[in-house]
Short mmCIF file of C-alpha atoms in Angstrom, two decimals:
data_model
loop_
_atom_site.label_atom_id
_atom_site.label_comp_id
_atom_site.label_asym_id
_atom_site.label_seq_id
_atom_site.Cartn_x
_atom_site.Cartn_y
_atom_site.Cartn_z
CA MET A 1487 -10.81 -4.41 44.52
CA ILE A 1488 -9.45 -0.93 45.20
CA LYS A 1489 -5.96 -2.19 44.40
CA ILE A 1490 -7.11 -3.61 41.08
CA ARG A 1491 -8.86 -0.37 40.16
CA ARG A 1492 -5.83 1.68 41.08
CA LEU A 1493 -3.58 -0.59 39.02
CA SER A 1494 -5.92 -0.32 36.04
CA LEU A 1495 -5.95 3.46 36.37
CA ASN A 1496 -2.15 3.49 36.46
CA LYS A 1497 -1.95 1.37 33.30
CA PHE A 1498 -4.49 3.56 31.51
CA THR A 1499 -2.66 6.72 32.58
CA LEU A 1500 0.69 5.30 31.51
CA PHE A 1501 -0.75 4.31 28.14
CA LEU A 1502 -2.07 7.82 27.47
CA LEU A 1503 1.20 9.40 28.60
CA ILE A 1504 3.52 7.28 26.45
CA VAL A 1505 1.30 7.27 23.36
CA GLY A 1506 0.75 11.02 23.74
CA CYS A 1507 4.46 11.84 24.04
CA ILE A 1508 5.68 9.49 21.31
CA ALA A 1509 2.91 8.95 18.76
CA PHE A 1510 1.02 12.27 19.09
CA SER A 1511 3.65 14.73 20.31
CA ASP A 1512 2.54 17.20 17.64
CA ILE A 1513 -1.01 17.38 19.01
CA ASP A 1514 -0.90 19.51 22.16
CA ALA A 1515 -4.41 18.63 23.35
CA ILE A 1516 -3.49 14.94 23.52
CA CYS A 1517 0.10 15.31 24.67
CA VAL A 1518 -0.34 17.96 27.36
CA GLY A 1519 -3.64 16.49 28.55
CA ALA A 1520 -2.00 13.07 29.03
CA GLN A 1521 0.88 14.68 30.90
CA LEU A 1522 -1.40 16.54 33.31
CA LEU A 1523 -3.36 13.36 34.00
CA ALA A 1524 -0.14 11.41 34.58
CA VAL A 1525 1.21 13.96 37.04
CA ALA A 1526 -2.08 13.97 38.97
CA VAL A 1527 -2.37 10.16 39.12
CA ALA A 1528 1.32 9.72 39.95
CA THR A 1529 1.08 12.27 42.76
CA LEU A 1530 -1.97 10.56 44.27
CA THR A 1531 -0.33 7.15 43.88
CA GLN A 1532 2.83 8.26 45.65
CA LEU A 1533 0.90 9.99 48.45
CA ASN A 1534 -1.01 6.77 48.98
CA ARG A 1535 2.26 4.82 49.25
CA LYS A 1536 3.53 7.38 51.78
CA VAL A 1537 7.18 6.25 51.57
CA LEU A 1538 9.30 8.06 48.97
CA PRO A 1539 11.96 5.66 47.61
CA LYS A 1540 15.54 6.93 47.60
CA TYR A 1541 15.90 6.73 43.80
CA LEU A 1542 12.70 8.74 43.36
CA PHE A 1543 13.87 11.34 45.84
CA ASN A 1544 17.24 11.66 44.08
CA THR A 1545 15.53 12.07 40.69
CA LEU A 1546 13.16 14.67 42.14
CA VAL A 1547 16.15 16.62 43.49
CA TRP A 1548 17.89 16.41 40.09
CA VAL A 1549 14.82 17.70 38.25
CA GLY A 1550 14.22 20.42 40.83
CA VAL A 1551 17.78 21.74 41.02
CA PHE A 1552 18.32 21.81 37.26
CA SER A 1553 14.93 23.48 36.74
CA LEU A 1554 15.85 26.09 39.35
CA LEU A 1555 19.15 26.76 37.58
CA CYS A 1556 17.32 27.22 34.27
CA ILE A 1557 14.84 29.68 35.77
CA CYS A 1558 17.47 31.59 37.76
CA SER A 1559 19.63 31.94 34.64
CA GLY A 1560 17.16 34.62 33.61
CA LEU A 1561 18.86 36.85 36.21
CA TRP A 1562 22.10 36.97 34.22
CA ALA A 1563 20.83 36.15 30.72
CA ARG A 1564 21.95 38.63 28.07
CA SER A 1565 18.63 38.23 26.30
CA ASN A 1566 16.19 37.82 29.15
CA ASN A 1567 12.87 37.26 27.44
CA VAL A 1568 10.11 34.73 27.14
CA THR A 1569 12.46 31.98 25.83
CA VAL A 1570 14.13 31.68 29.24
CA LEU A 1571 10.81 30.88 30.87
CA SER A 1572 9.45 28.73 28.05
CA THR A 1573 12.61 26.62 27.84
CA SER A 1574 12.67 26.21 31.62
CA ILE A 1575 9.04 25.08 31.54
CA ALA A 1576 9.90 22.60 28.77
CA PHE A 1577 12.50 20.94 31.01
CA VAL A 1578 10.09 20.96 33.95
CA GLN A 1579 7.56 19.18 31.72
CA ALA A 1580 10.14 16.58 30.75
CA GLY A 1581 11.12 16.12 34.39
CA CYS A 1582 7.51 15.61 35.43
CA ILE A 1583 7.11 12.93 32.75
CA LEU A 1584 10.18 11.12 34.06
CA LEU A 1585 8.97 11.29 37.66
CA SER A 1586 5.47 10.17 36.68
CA VAL A 1587 6.77 7.09 34.86
CA LEU A 1588 9.04 6.18 37.78
CA VAL A 1589 6.10 6.40 40.19
CA LEU A 1590 3.68 4.47 37.98
CA CYS A 1591 6.22 1.71 37.25
CA GLN A 1592 7.44 0.76 40.72
CA THR A 1593 6.96 -2.97 40.01
CA GLU A 1594 8.49 -5.20 37.35
CA GLU A 1595 4.98 -6.08 36.14
CA MET A 1596 4.29 -2.42 35.41
CA TYR A 1597 7.72 -2.10 33.78
CA ASP A 1598 6.75 -4.85 31.33
CA VAL A 1599 3.49 -3.00 30.64
CA PHE A 1600 5.49 0.18 30.13
CA SER A 1601 7.79 -1.54 27.59
CA LYS A 1602 4.85 -2.91 25.62
CA ILE A 1603 3.15 0.49 25.54
CA CYS A 1604 6.34 2.02 24.10
CA ILE A 1605 6.27 -0.55 21.28
CA VAL A 1606 2.56 0.09 20.63
CA SER A 1607 3.36 3.82 20.43
CA GLY A 1608 5.98 3.06 17.80
CA ILE A 1609 3.46 1.04 15.78
CA ILE A 1610 0.95 3.90 15.92
CA LEU A 1611 3.69 6.28 14.81
CA CYS A 1612 4.51 4.08 11.80
CA ILE A 1613 0.82 3.89 10.86
CA ARG A 1614 0.57 7.68 11.04
CA PHE A 1615 3.60 7.92 8.76
CA ILE A 1616 2.14 5.57 6.14
CA VAL A 1617 -1.26 7.27 6.22
CA THR A 1618 -0.20 10.92 6.32
CA VAL A 1619 3.08 11.16 4.37
CA PRO A 1620 2.81 10.89 0.55
CA THR A 1621 5.08 8.21 -0.91
CA SER A 1622 6.67 10.89 -3.08
CA GLN A 1623 8.19 12.36 0.10
CA TRP A 1624 9.52 9.07 1.49
CA GLY A 1625 13.29 9.27 1.74
CA ASN A 1626 13.23 13.03 1.23
CA ILE A 1627 11.24 14.30 4.19
CA ARG A 1628 14.07 16.40 5.60
CA THR A 1629 14.01 18.66 2.55
CA SER A 1630 10.36 18.35 1.49
CA MET A 1631 8.74 19.06 4.85
CA THR A 1632 9.51 22.13 6.93
CA SER A 1633 7.38 21.21 9.92
CA GLY A 1634 5.38 18.39 11.44
CA ILE A 1635 6.16 15.34 13.51
CA PHE A 1636 7.90 13.48 10.66
CA ALA A 1637 10.32 16.31 9.92
CA ASN A 1638 11.62 15.95 13.46
CA ASN A 1639 14.74 13.96 14.32
CA VAL A 1640 13.23 13.04 17.67
CA THR A 1641 10.50 10.95 16.03
CA ALA A 1642 13.02 8.83 14.12
CA MET A 1643 15.05 8.39 17.31
CA ASP A 1644 11.94 7.19 19.15
CA LEU A 1645 11.38 4.53 16.49
CA ALA A 1646 15.01 3.41 16.71
CA TYR A 1647 14.75 2.98 20.50
CA ASN A 1648 11.57 0.98 19.93
CA ALA A 1649 13.38 -1.26 17.44
CA LEU A 1650 16.04 -1.98 20.08
CA LEU A 1651 13.33 -2.69 22.63
CA VAL A 1652 11.66 -5.24 20.33
CA ILE A 1653 14.97 -7.03 19.76
CA TRP A 1654 15.78 -7.05 23.46
CA ILE A 1655 12.43 -8.42 24.59
CA THR A 1656 12.07 -11.04 21.86
CA PHE A 1657 15.56 -12.39 21.33
CA ILE A 1658 17.42 -11.80 24.61
CA LYS A 1659 15.15 -11.30 27.59
CA TYR A 1660 12.44 -13.87 26.94
CA LYS A 1661 13.65 -15.82 23.85
CA HIS A 1662 10.18 -16.17 22.36
CA SER A 1663 9.02 -18.79 19.85
CA ILE A 1664 10.18 -18.77 16.21
CA LYS A 1665 6.81 -17.37 15.08
CA THR A 1666 7.05 -14.47 17.53
CA GLN A 1667 10.66 -13.84 16.56
CA VAL A 1668 9.73 -13.65 12.87
CA LEU A 1669 6.96 -11.15 13.66
CA SER A 1670 9.42 -9.16 15.78
CA ILE A 1671 11.93 -9.08 12.93
CA LEU A 1672 9.25 -7.76 10.61
CA LEU A 1673 8.25 -5.14 13.19
CA THR A 1674 11.88 -4.08 13.63
CA ILE A 1675 12.28 -3.81 9.86
CA GLY A 1676 9.12 -1.70 9.76
CA PHE A 1677 10.44 0.66 12.45
CA MET A 1678 13.82 1.07 10.76
CA PHE A 1679 12.29 1.43 7.29
CA VAL A 1680 10.35 4.47 8.52
CA VAL A 1681 13.55 5.78 10.14
CA LEU A 1682 15.31 5.54 6.78
CA MET A 1683 12.40 7.15 4.96
CA MET A 1684 12.50 10.05 7.44
CA GLY A 1685 16.08 10.75 6.39
CA THR A 1686 17.97 10.98 9.68
CA LYS A 1687 21.33 9.55 10.68
CA LYS A 1688 20.55 9.61 14.39
CA GLY A 1689 17.99 6.81 14.27
CA ILE A 1690 20.41 4.56 12.37
CA LEU A 1691 23.18 5.41 14.82
CA ILE A 1692 21.01 4.55 17.84
CA PHE A 1693 20.04 1.20 16.35
CA GLY A 1694 23.61 0.36 15.37
CA ILE A 1695 25.01 1.21 18.81
CA GLY A 1696 22.31 -0.81 20.55
CA VAL A 1697 22.70 -3.92 18.38
CA ILE A 1698 26.48 -3.93 18.82
CA ILE A 1699 26.13 -3.63 22.61
CA PHE A 1700 23.54 -6.43 22.68
CA TYR A 1701 25.83 -8.65 20.64
CA LEU A 1702 28.90 -7.98 22.79
CA SER A 1703 27.02 -8.39 26.07
CA GLN A 1704 25.80 -11.86 25.05
CA SER A 1705 29.15 -13.02 23.73
CA LYS A 1706 31.09 -15.70 25.62
CA ASN A 1707 34.36 -14.57 24.06
CA PHE A 1708 34.41 -10.79 24.29
CA LEU A 1709 37.70 -10.25 22.42
CA LYS A 1710 36.63 -12.42 19.46
CA SER A 1711 33.31 -10.57 19.32
CA ILE A 1712 35.10 -7.22 19.31
CA LEU A 1713 37.25 -8.47 16.45
CA ARG A 1714 34.20 -9.61 14.46
CA VAL A 1715 32.49 -6.24 14.93
CA ALA A 1716 35.67 -4.44 13.87
CA ILE A 1717 35.96 -6.62 10.75
CA VAL A 1718 32.36 -5.90 9.75
CA ILE A 1719 32.84 -2.14 10.25
CA VAL A 1720 36.07 -2.18 8.19
CA ALA A 1721 34.42 -4.27 5.46
CA VAL A 1722 31.49 -1.87 5.20
CA TYR A 1723 33.87 1.10 5.08
CA LEU A 1724 36.01 -0.50 2.36
CA ALA A 1725 32.95 -1.37 0.29
CA TYR A 1726 31.69 2.21 0.59
CA TRP A 1727 35.17 3.53 -0.33
CA VAL A 1728 35.31 1.30 -3.43
CA LEU A 1729 31.86 2.52 -4.52
CA LEU A 1730 32.85 6.16 -4.23
CA ASP A 1731 36.55 6.21 -5.19
CA VAL A 1732 36.93 3.66 -7.96
CA PRO A 1733 35.85 5.63 -11.09
CA LEU A 1734 34.49 2.71 -13.08
CA ILE A 1735 32.40 1.37 -10.18
CA TYR A 1736 31.33 4.88 -9.15
CA GLN A 1737 30.01 5.65 -12.63
CA ALA A 1738 28.14 2.34 -12.72
CA ILE A 1739 26.46 2.25 -9.31
CA GLY A 1740 28.42 4.38 -6.83
CA ASN A 1741 26.81 7.68 -7.74
CA ARG A 1742 23.32 6.15 -7.46
CA VAL A 1743 24.15 4.67 -4.06
CA GLU A 1744 25.56 8.00 -2.89
CA LEU A 1745 22.43 9.90 -3.95
CA MET A 1746 20.15 7.28 -2.37
CA ILE A 1747 22.02 7.27 0.96
CA GLY A 1748 22.29 11.05 0.94
CA GLY A 1749 18.53 11.38 0.45
CA MET A 1750 17.67 8.87 3.15
CA LEU A 1751 20.11 10.38 5.65
CA GLY A 1752 19.02 13.96 5.07
CA GLU A 1753 22.20 15.17 3.36
CA THR A 1754 21.42 18.32 1.41
CA THR A 1755 23.41 20.75 -0.66
CA ASP A 1756 23.37 23.34 2.09
CA GLY A 1757 26.32 21.70 3.88
CA SER A 1758 24.31 21.12 7.05
CA THR A 1759 27.11 19.17 8.73
CA ARG A 1760 29.63 21.94 8.13
CA THR A 1761 27.14 24.53 9.35
CA ARG A 1762 26.53 22.60 12.56
CA LEU A 1763 30.26 22.36 13.18
CA LEU A 1764 30.39 26.15 12.93
CA PHE A 1765 27.57 26.36 15.51
CA ILE A 1766 29.52 24.11 17.87
CA GLU A 1767 32.67 26.17 17.44
CA ASN A 1768 30.69 29.34 18.10
CA ALA A 1769 29.05 27.82 21.20
CA LEU A 1770 32.46 26.89 22.63
CA GLU A 1771 33.62 30.47 22.14
CA VAL A 1772 30.54 31.69 24.03
CA PHE A 1773 31.31 29.18 26.80
CA LYS A 1774 34.92 30.39 27.11
CA SER A 1775 33.62 33.91 27.71
CA ASN A 1776 31.08 32.70 30.29
CA PRO A 1777 32.52 29.43 31.70
CA ILE A 1778 30.71 29.16 35.05
CA PHE A 1779 27.04 29.97 34.41
CA GLY A 1780 26.85 30.68 30.66
CA VAL A 1781 24.63 33.30 29.00
CA GLY A 1782 21.29 31.99 30.27
CA ILE A 1783 19.07 29.12 29.17
CA ASP A 1784 18.29 29.23 25.44
CA GLY A 1785 20.65 32.20 25.20
CA PHE A 1786 23.05 30.81 22.64
CA ARG A 1787 20.68 31.46 19.73
CA TYR A 1788 21.14 35.19 20.43
CA GLU A 1789 24.93 34.77 20.35
CA ASN A 1790 25.00 32.57 17.23
CA HIS A 1791 26.85 34.44 14.48
CA TYR A 1792 25.50 32.23 11.69
CA GLN A 1793 21.79 31.67 12.30
CA PHE A 1794 19.23 32.47 14.96
CA THR A 1795 19.13 28.93 16.29
CA TYR A 1796 20.54 26.57 18.92
CA SER A 1797 23.90 24.79 18.54
CA HIS A 1798 22.50 21.36 17.52
CA ASN A 1799 24.71 19.78 20.20
CA ASN A 1800 23.45 19.11 23.71
CA TYR A 1801 26.91 19.41 25.29
CA THR A 1802 27.87 22.73 23.73
CA GLU A 1803 24.31 24.08 24.12
CA LEU A 1804 24.48 23.46 27.88
CA LEU A 1805 28.01 24.84 28.12
CA ALA A 1806 27.06 28.05 26.30
CA ASN A 1807 23.74 28.54 28.10
CA LEU A 1808 24.48 27.33 31.64
CA GLY A 1809 28.26 26.96 31.71
CA ILE A 1810 30.15 24.11 33.29
CA THR A 1811 27.67 24.25 36.19
CA GLY A 1812 24.75 23.32 33.98
CA LEU A 1813 26.64 20.65 32.05
CA VAL A 1814 27.87 18.86 35.18
CA LEU A 1815 24.48 19.11 36.88
CA TYR A 1816 22.52 17.83 33.89
CA TYR A 1817 24.80 14.89 33.13
CA SER A 1818 25.32 13.92 36.77
CA ILE A 1819 22.36 11.52 36.63
CA PHE A 1820 23.70 9.95 33.43
CA VAL A 1821 27.10 9.36 35.03
CA VAL A 1822 25.46 7.61 37.98
CA TYR A 1823 23.44 5.27 35.76
CA LEU A 1824 26.34 4.73 33.36
CA LYS A 1825 28.33 3.14 36.16
CA LYS A 1826 25.36 1.14 37.46
CA SER A 1827 24.28 -0.11 34.04
CA LEU A 1828 27.84 -1.27 33.26
CA LEU A 1829 27.76 -3.48 36.37
CA THR A 1830 24.59 -5.25 35.17
CA ILE A 1831 25.35 -5.34 31.42
CA ARG A 1832 25.76 -9.14 31.32
CA ASN A 1833 22.28 -9.71 32.76
CA ASN A 1834 20.55 -6.75 31.15
CA ALA A 1835 22.27 -4.81 28.36
CA LEU A 1836 19.24 -2.67 27.50
CA PRO A 1837 19.94 0.14 30.02
CA PHE A 1838 23.55 0.55 28.89
CA ALA A 1839 22.58 0.37 25.21
CA ILE A 1840 19.99 3.14 25.60
CA LEU A 1841 22.31 5.27 27.71
CA ALA A 1842 25.26 4.88 25.32
CA ALA A 1843 23.03 5.80 22.37
CA MET A 1844 21.78 8.88 24.21
CA LEU A 1845 25.27 10.09 25.07
CA VAL A 1846 26.45 9.66 21.48
CA THR A 1847 23.43 11.26 19.78
CA ASP A 1848 23.54 14.19 22.20
CA TRP A 1849 26.56 15.26 20.16
CA SER A 1850 24.26 16.15 17.27
CA ALA A 1851 20.97 17.07 18.97
CA VAL A 1852 19.80 19.41 21.72
CA SER A 1853 17.75 17.05 23.87
CA TYR A 1854 17.76 18.25 27.48
CA SER A 1855 14.11 19.37 27.28
CA SER A 1856 12.85 16.56 25.02
CA GLU A 1857 9.65 14.99 26.31
CA SER A 1858 10.24 11.60 24.74
CA LYS A 1859 13.90 11.38 25.81
CA VAL A 1860 12.91 11.06 29.47
CA ILE A 1861 10.69 8.09 28.59
CA TRP A 1862 13.78 6.25 27.36
CA MET A 1863 15.63 7.48 30.44
CA ALA A 1864 12.99 5.77 32.60
CA LEU A 1865 13.32 2.63 30.47
CA LEU A 1866 17.04 2.45 31.29
CA MET A 1867 16.76 3.55 34.95
CA LEU A 1868 14.09 1.13 36.15
CA PRO A 1869 15.92 -2.18 35.48
CA VAL A 1870 18.95 -0.83 37.34
CA ILE A 1871 16.73 0.27 40.22
CA PHE A 1872 14.96 -3.09 40.43
CA ASN A 1873 18.33 -4.87 40.47
CA GLU A 1874 19.54 -2.70 43.36
CA LEU A 1875 16.32 -3.32 45.31
CA LYS A 1876 16.77 -7.08 44.89
CA ILE A 1877 20.30 -6.86 46.20
CA GLU A 1878 19.13 -4.83 49.21
CA ASP A 1879 16.34 -7.34 49.96
CA SER A 1880 18.76 -10.27 49.85
CA THR A 1881 21.16 -8.75 52.38
#
């Protein structure tokens, strides 16, 4: 009976944590409250188990060492102020979420519960979008809203990861009935429709990367599948080129398509892409002047010659703020799981798909302290961990 109660408490805690971080990340009372409860329950759960698994210990060390580096960077930061501490705390929060999920999901049954809660969180997020965002702002949120959860790239990325999760569970992992598959297709369309209406390229990129990896991992003839994917990409590019570069077609429909896509993908007249490239170039210059330890966590915004903001690139942000030390330390855990997920891609392509999407989108987003990113990290880590434990048990 105690075991059942504890399991129910873990499920309830996990539900609050995931829903809080994904669907209500803009409401601190819900989000932070759920995080504190999760840390408390996870700590008690792990103390009760007594044995600390190796993967959990390694993750704890990773979170601890990187957090320590962030905090200590205040000693050499050029602008040592409250942002050093607040940014360090933000990563600690993210690390605690990751550790809590890993503790609460130490069985495959709980992992399945975890996956379903992520999808429910995405549904709640879509409902919030439909209820709170006027239809007049759909497709133009990036320019019509200056704040709020739906003006945030992270929210669209969360929905894209959820869309991949639905496809994986329904069509690859379990191969559900036709009725369930149809419902899943509709749900996926719903997720991606909101992504489009939020006007962000990152969500589309995540979904595209994931679907291609799923397709290739299930293919019996890998080279033919690569060729098919390449043909589709070339065909789409040629069609887009014809729309934009053939004057007659451009005047007829090309200009309308360009405006529609530009609105949905958040392209504005301010040349945001060019501006971000300038940020990246500036961040690399800062890194060259401080290659080992950087200018301190969140310090690049004080060195940015163009705007008082971060570099909009996780790699260059880490290089500028914490030098090569911080970059290598932060991505060390990704390198480990990249290798492991590649070895199991035939049986389970979800971990590699999520990881690949993360590594690509980190080029255009600063994500090292994102609370929801570590939820997707746990989603990719746990299947790899379970596979390794099975191998160890069989030997």
